Short mmCIF file of C-alpha atoms in Angstrom, two decimals:
data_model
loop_
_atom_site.label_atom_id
_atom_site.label_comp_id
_atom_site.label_asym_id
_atom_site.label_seq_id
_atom_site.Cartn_x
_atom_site.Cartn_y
_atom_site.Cartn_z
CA UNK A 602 115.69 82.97 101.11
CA UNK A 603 118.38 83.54 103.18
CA UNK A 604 118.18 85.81 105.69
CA UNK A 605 120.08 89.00 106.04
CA UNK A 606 118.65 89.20 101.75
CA UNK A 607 115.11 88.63 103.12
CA UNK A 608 115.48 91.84 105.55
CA UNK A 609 117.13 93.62 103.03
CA UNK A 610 114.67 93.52 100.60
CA UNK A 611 111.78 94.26 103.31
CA UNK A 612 113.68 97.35 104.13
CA UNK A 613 113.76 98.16 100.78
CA UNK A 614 110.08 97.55 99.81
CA UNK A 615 108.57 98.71 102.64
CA UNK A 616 110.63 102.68 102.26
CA UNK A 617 109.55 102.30 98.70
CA UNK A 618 106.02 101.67 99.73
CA UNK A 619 106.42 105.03 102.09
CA UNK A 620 107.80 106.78 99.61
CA UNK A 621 104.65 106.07 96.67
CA UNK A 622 102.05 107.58 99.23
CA UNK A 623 103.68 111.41 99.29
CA UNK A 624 100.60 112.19 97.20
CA UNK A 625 98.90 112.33 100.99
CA UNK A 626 100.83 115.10 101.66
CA UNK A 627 98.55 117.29 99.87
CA UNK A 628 96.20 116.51 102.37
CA UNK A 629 98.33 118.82 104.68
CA UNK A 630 99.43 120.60 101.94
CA UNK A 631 97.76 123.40 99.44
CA UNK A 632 98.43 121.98 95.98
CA UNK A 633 95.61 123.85 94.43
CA UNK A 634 94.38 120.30 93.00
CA UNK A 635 91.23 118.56 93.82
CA UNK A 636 91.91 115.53 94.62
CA UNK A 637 88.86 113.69 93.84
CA UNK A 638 88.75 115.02 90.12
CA UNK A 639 92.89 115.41 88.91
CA UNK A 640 95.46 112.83 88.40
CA UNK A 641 97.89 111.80 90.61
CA UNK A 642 100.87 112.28 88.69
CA UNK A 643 99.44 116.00 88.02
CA UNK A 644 100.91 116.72 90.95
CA UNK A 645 104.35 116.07 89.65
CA UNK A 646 103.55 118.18 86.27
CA UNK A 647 106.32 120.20 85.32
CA UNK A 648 104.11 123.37 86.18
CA UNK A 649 103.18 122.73 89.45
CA UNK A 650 105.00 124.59 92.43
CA UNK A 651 105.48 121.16 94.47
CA UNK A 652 105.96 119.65 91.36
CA UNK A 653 109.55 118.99 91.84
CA UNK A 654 109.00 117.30 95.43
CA UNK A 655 106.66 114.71 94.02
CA UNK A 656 108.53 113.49 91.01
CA UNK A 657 111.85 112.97 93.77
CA UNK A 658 109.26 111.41 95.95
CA UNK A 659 108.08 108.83 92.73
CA UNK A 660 111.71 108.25 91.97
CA UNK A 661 112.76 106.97 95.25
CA UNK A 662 109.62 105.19 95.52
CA UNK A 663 110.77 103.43 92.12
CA UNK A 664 114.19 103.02 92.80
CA UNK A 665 113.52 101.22 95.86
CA UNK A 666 111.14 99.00 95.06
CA UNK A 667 113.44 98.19 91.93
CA UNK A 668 115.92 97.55 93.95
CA UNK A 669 113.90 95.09 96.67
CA UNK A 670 112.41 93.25 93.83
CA UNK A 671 115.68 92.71 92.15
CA UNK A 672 117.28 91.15 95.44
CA UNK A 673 114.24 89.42 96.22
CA UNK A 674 114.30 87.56 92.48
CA UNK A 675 118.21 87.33 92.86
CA UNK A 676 117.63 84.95 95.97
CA UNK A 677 115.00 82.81 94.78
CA UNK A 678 116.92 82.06 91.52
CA UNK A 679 119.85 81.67 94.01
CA UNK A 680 117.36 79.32 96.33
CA UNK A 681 118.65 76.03 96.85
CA UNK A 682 115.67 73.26 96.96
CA UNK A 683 112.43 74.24 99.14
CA UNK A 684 112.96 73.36 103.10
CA UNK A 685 109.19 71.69 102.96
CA UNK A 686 108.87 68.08 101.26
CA UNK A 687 105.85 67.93 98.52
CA UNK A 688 106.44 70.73 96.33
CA UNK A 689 105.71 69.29 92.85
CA UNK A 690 107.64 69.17 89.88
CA UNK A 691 105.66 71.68 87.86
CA UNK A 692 106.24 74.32 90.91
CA UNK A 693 110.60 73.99 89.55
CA UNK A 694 111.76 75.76 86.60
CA UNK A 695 114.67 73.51 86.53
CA UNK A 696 115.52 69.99 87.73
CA UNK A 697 116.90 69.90 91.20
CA UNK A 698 116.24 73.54 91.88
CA UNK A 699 113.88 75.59 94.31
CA UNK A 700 112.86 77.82 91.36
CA UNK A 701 109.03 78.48 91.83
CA UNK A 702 107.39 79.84 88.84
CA UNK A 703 105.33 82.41 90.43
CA UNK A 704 107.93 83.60 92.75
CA UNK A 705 110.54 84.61 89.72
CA UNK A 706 107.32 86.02 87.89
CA UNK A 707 105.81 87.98 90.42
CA UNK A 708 109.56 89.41 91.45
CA UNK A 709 110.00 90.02 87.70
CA UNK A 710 107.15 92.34 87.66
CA UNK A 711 107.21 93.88 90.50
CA UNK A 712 110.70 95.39 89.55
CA UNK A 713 109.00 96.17 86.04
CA UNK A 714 106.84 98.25 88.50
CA UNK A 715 109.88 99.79 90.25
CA UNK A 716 111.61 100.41 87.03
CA UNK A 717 108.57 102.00 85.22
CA UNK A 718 107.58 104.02 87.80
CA UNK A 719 111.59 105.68 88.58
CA UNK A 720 111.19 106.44 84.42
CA UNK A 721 107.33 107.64 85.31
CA UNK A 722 109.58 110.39 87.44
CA UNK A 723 111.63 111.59 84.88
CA UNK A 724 108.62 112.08 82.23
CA UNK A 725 106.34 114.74 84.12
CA UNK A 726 103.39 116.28 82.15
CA UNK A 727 103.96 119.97 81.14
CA UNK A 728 100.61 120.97 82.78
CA UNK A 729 97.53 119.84 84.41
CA UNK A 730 94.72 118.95 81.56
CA UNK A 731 92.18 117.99 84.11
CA UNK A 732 92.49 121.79 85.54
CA UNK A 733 93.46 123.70 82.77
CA UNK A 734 90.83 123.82 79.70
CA UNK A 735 94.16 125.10 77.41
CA UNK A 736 96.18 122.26 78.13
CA UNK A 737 93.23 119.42 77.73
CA UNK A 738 93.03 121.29 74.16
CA UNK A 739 96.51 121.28 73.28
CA UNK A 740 97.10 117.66 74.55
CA UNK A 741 93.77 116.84 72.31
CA UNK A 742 95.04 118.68 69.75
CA UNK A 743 98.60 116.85 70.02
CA UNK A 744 100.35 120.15 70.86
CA UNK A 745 101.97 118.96 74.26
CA UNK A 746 105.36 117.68 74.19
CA UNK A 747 106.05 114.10 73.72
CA UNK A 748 106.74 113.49 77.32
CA UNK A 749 102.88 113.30 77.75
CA UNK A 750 102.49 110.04 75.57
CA UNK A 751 105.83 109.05 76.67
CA UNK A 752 104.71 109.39 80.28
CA UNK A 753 101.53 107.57 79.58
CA UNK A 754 103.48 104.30 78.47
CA UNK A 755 105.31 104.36 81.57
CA UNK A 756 102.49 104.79 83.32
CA UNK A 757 100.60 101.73 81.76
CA UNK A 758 104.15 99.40 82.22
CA UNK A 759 104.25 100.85 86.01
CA UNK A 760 100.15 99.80 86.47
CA UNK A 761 100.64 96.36 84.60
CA UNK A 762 103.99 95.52 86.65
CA UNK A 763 102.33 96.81 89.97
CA UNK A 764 99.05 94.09 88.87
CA UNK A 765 101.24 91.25 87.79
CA UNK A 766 103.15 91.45 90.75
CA UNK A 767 100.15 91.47 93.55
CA UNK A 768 98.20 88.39 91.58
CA UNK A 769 101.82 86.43 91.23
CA UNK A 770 103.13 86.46 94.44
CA UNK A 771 100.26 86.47 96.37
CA UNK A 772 99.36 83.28 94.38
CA UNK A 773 103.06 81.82 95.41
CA UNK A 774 102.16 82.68 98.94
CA UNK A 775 98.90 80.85 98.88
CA UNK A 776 100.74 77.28 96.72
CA UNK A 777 104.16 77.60 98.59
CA UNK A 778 102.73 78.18 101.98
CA UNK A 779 104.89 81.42 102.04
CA UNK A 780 104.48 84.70 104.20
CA UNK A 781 101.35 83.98 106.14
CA UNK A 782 100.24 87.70 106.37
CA UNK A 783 100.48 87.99 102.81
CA UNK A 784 98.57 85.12 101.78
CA UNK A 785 95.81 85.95 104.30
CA UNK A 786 95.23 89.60 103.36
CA UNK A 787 96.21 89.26 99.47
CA UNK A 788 93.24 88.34 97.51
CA UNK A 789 90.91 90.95 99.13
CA UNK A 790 93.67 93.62 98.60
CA UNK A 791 94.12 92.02 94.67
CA UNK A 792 90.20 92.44 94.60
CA UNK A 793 90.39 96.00 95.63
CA UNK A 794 93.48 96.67 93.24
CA UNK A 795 90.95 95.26 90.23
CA UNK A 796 87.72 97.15 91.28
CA UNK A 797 90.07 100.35 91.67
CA UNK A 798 91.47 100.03 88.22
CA UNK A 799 88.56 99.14 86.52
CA UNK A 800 86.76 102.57 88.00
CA UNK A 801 89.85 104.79 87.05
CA UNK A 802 90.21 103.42 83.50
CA UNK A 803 86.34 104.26 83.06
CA UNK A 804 87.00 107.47 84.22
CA UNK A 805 90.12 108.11 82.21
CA UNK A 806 87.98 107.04 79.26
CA UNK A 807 84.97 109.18 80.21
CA UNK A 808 87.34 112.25 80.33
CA UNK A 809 89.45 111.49 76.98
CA UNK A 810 85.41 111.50 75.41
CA UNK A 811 84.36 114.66 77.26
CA UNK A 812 82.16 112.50 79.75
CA UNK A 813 83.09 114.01 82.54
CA UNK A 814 85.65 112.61 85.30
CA UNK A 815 84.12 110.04 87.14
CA UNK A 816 85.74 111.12 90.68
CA UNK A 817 89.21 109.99 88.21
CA UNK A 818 91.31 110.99 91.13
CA UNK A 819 89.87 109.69 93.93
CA UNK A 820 90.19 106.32 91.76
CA UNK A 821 93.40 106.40 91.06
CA UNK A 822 94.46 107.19 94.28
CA UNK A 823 92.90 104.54 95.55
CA UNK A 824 94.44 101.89 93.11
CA UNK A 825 98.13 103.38 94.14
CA UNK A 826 97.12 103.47 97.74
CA UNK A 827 96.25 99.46 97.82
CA UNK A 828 99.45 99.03 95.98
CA UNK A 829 101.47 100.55 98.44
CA UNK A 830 99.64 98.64 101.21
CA UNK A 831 100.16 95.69 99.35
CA UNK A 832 103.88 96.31 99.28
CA UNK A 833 103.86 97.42 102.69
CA UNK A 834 102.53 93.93 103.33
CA UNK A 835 104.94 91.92 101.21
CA UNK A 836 107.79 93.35 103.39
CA UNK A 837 106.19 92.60 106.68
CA UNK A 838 105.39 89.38 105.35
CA UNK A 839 109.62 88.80 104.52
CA UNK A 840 110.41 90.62 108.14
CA UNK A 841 108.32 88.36 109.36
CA UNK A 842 110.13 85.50 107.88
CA UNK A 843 112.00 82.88 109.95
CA UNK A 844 114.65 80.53 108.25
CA UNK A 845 113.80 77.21 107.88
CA UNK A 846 116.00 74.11 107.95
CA UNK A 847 117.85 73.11 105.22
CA UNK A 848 116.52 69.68 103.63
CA UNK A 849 118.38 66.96 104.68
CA UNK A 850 119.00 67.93 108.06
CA UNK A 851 115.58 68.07 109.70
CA UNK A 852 116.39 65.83 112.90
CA UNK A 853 115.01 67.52 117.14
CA UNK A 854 117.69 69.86 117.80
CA UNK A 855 117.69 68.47 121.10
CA UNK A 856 118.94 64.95 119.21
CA UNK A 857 121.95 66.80 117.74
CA UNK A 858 122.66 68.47 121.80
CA UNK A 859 122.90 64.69 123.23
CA UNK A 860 125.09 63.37 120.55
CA UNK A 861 127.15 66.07 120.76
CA UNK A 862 127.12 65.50 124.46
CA UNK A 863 127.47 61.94 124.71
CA UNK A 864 130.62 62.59 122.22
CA UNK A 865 132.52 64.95 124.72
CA UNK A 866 131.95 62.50 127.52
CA UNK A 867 133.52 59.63 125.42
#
């Protein structure tokens, strides 16, 4: 990947990563939520006084990760073939090219993630149903507008991107020997991510049957805080990144010096 893209698109995951963790702010900041019990994205809810700070705060977040995923899988589908020898045919998606399966899927979701969560912005819920008994009835009851189902897809595209994306290019780090900090730190952080969403779907479940709430937000917020770490990671893992030389031309430096020497001399 060449280089000046590679920075780019760490600059651009890494803000985007910033930008998804706002939701701290209410550490600092008197929300009137409890964080251990409400949803994240009730903080955004159309009725909340800070409301309009944290749906900005989710679109940037989107739109920048959108946009470092999209020049990230721009320049692997531009890639020419891979610098190191061995890389098997299966790892190509066409002859000749240094297409890498993973890489274009994991890039591919993780603008899906982007993408869903910019539309996630623009679909607040009209109130906070894990707060307010009258608007838990009316969404049971179907009497919410449609931007609470409509918000709940996005939601569920933004999650399933944000997955696909960790597994898929943390496995493409691990096969192409790519971004060492990435491949090192990646499967305990796509651990986490699983754990994390397997305790906030129980607890979204437990809530929709009248279960209780499981600690739902402390849950969730811990499945969006390992994604943003993850991303964070990604783009130190592409800062990080030194160019290698292109195929074909992998003689000592120092050879190319004393012919180029020995040339001036003659």
């Amino acid at each position: 990947m060449p280089g000046k893209v590679t920075r780019a698109s760490a600059v651009l995951l890494f803000l985007g990563a910033l930008a998804y963790t706002a939701w701290v702010l209410e550490v600092v900041v008197r929300t009137g939520l409890d964080p251990v019990r409400t949803y994240v994205s009730e903080l955004a809810a159309a009725d909340q006084p800070l409301g309009g700070l944290f749906r900005a705060t989710d679109l940037a977040a989107g739109l920048l990760v959108l946009a470092g995923a999209v020049t990230g899988l721009l320049a692997t589908r531009a890639a020419g073939p891979p610098a190191e020898p061995g890389v098997p045919s299966w790892a190509r998606t066409a002859p000749g090219a240094g297409r890498r399966p993973w890489l274009l899927a994991g890039w591919a979701a993780l603008a899906l993630f982007g993408a869903a969560t910019a539309v996630d912005s623009r679909l607040p819920l009209s109130c906070a149903p894990t707060t307010d008994p009258e608007c838990a009835a009316r969404e049971t009851a179907g009497l919410v507008p449609a931007t609470h189902t409509a918000h709940a897809v996005s939601s569920s595209l933004a999650l399933t991107g944000a997955l696909l994306a960790m597994v898929a290019l943390t496995v493409a780090a691990r096969r192409y020997g790519l971004w060492p900090p990435l491949a090192r730190t990646g499967p305990v952080l796509v651990a986490l991510e699983a754990a994390a969403t397997v305790w906030t779907l129980a607890a979204v479940a437990a809530f929709e049957a009248g279960k209780g709430l499981w600690s739902l937000g402390a849950g969730q917020r811990l499945q969006i805080l390992l994604v943003a770490v993850w991303t964070a990671v990604l783009a130190v893992s592409l800062a990080r990144e030194h160019p290698r030389t292109p195929a074909g031309d992998r003689r000592d430096p120092r050879d190319r010096r004393d012919r180029r020497r020995e040339r001036t001399r003659g």
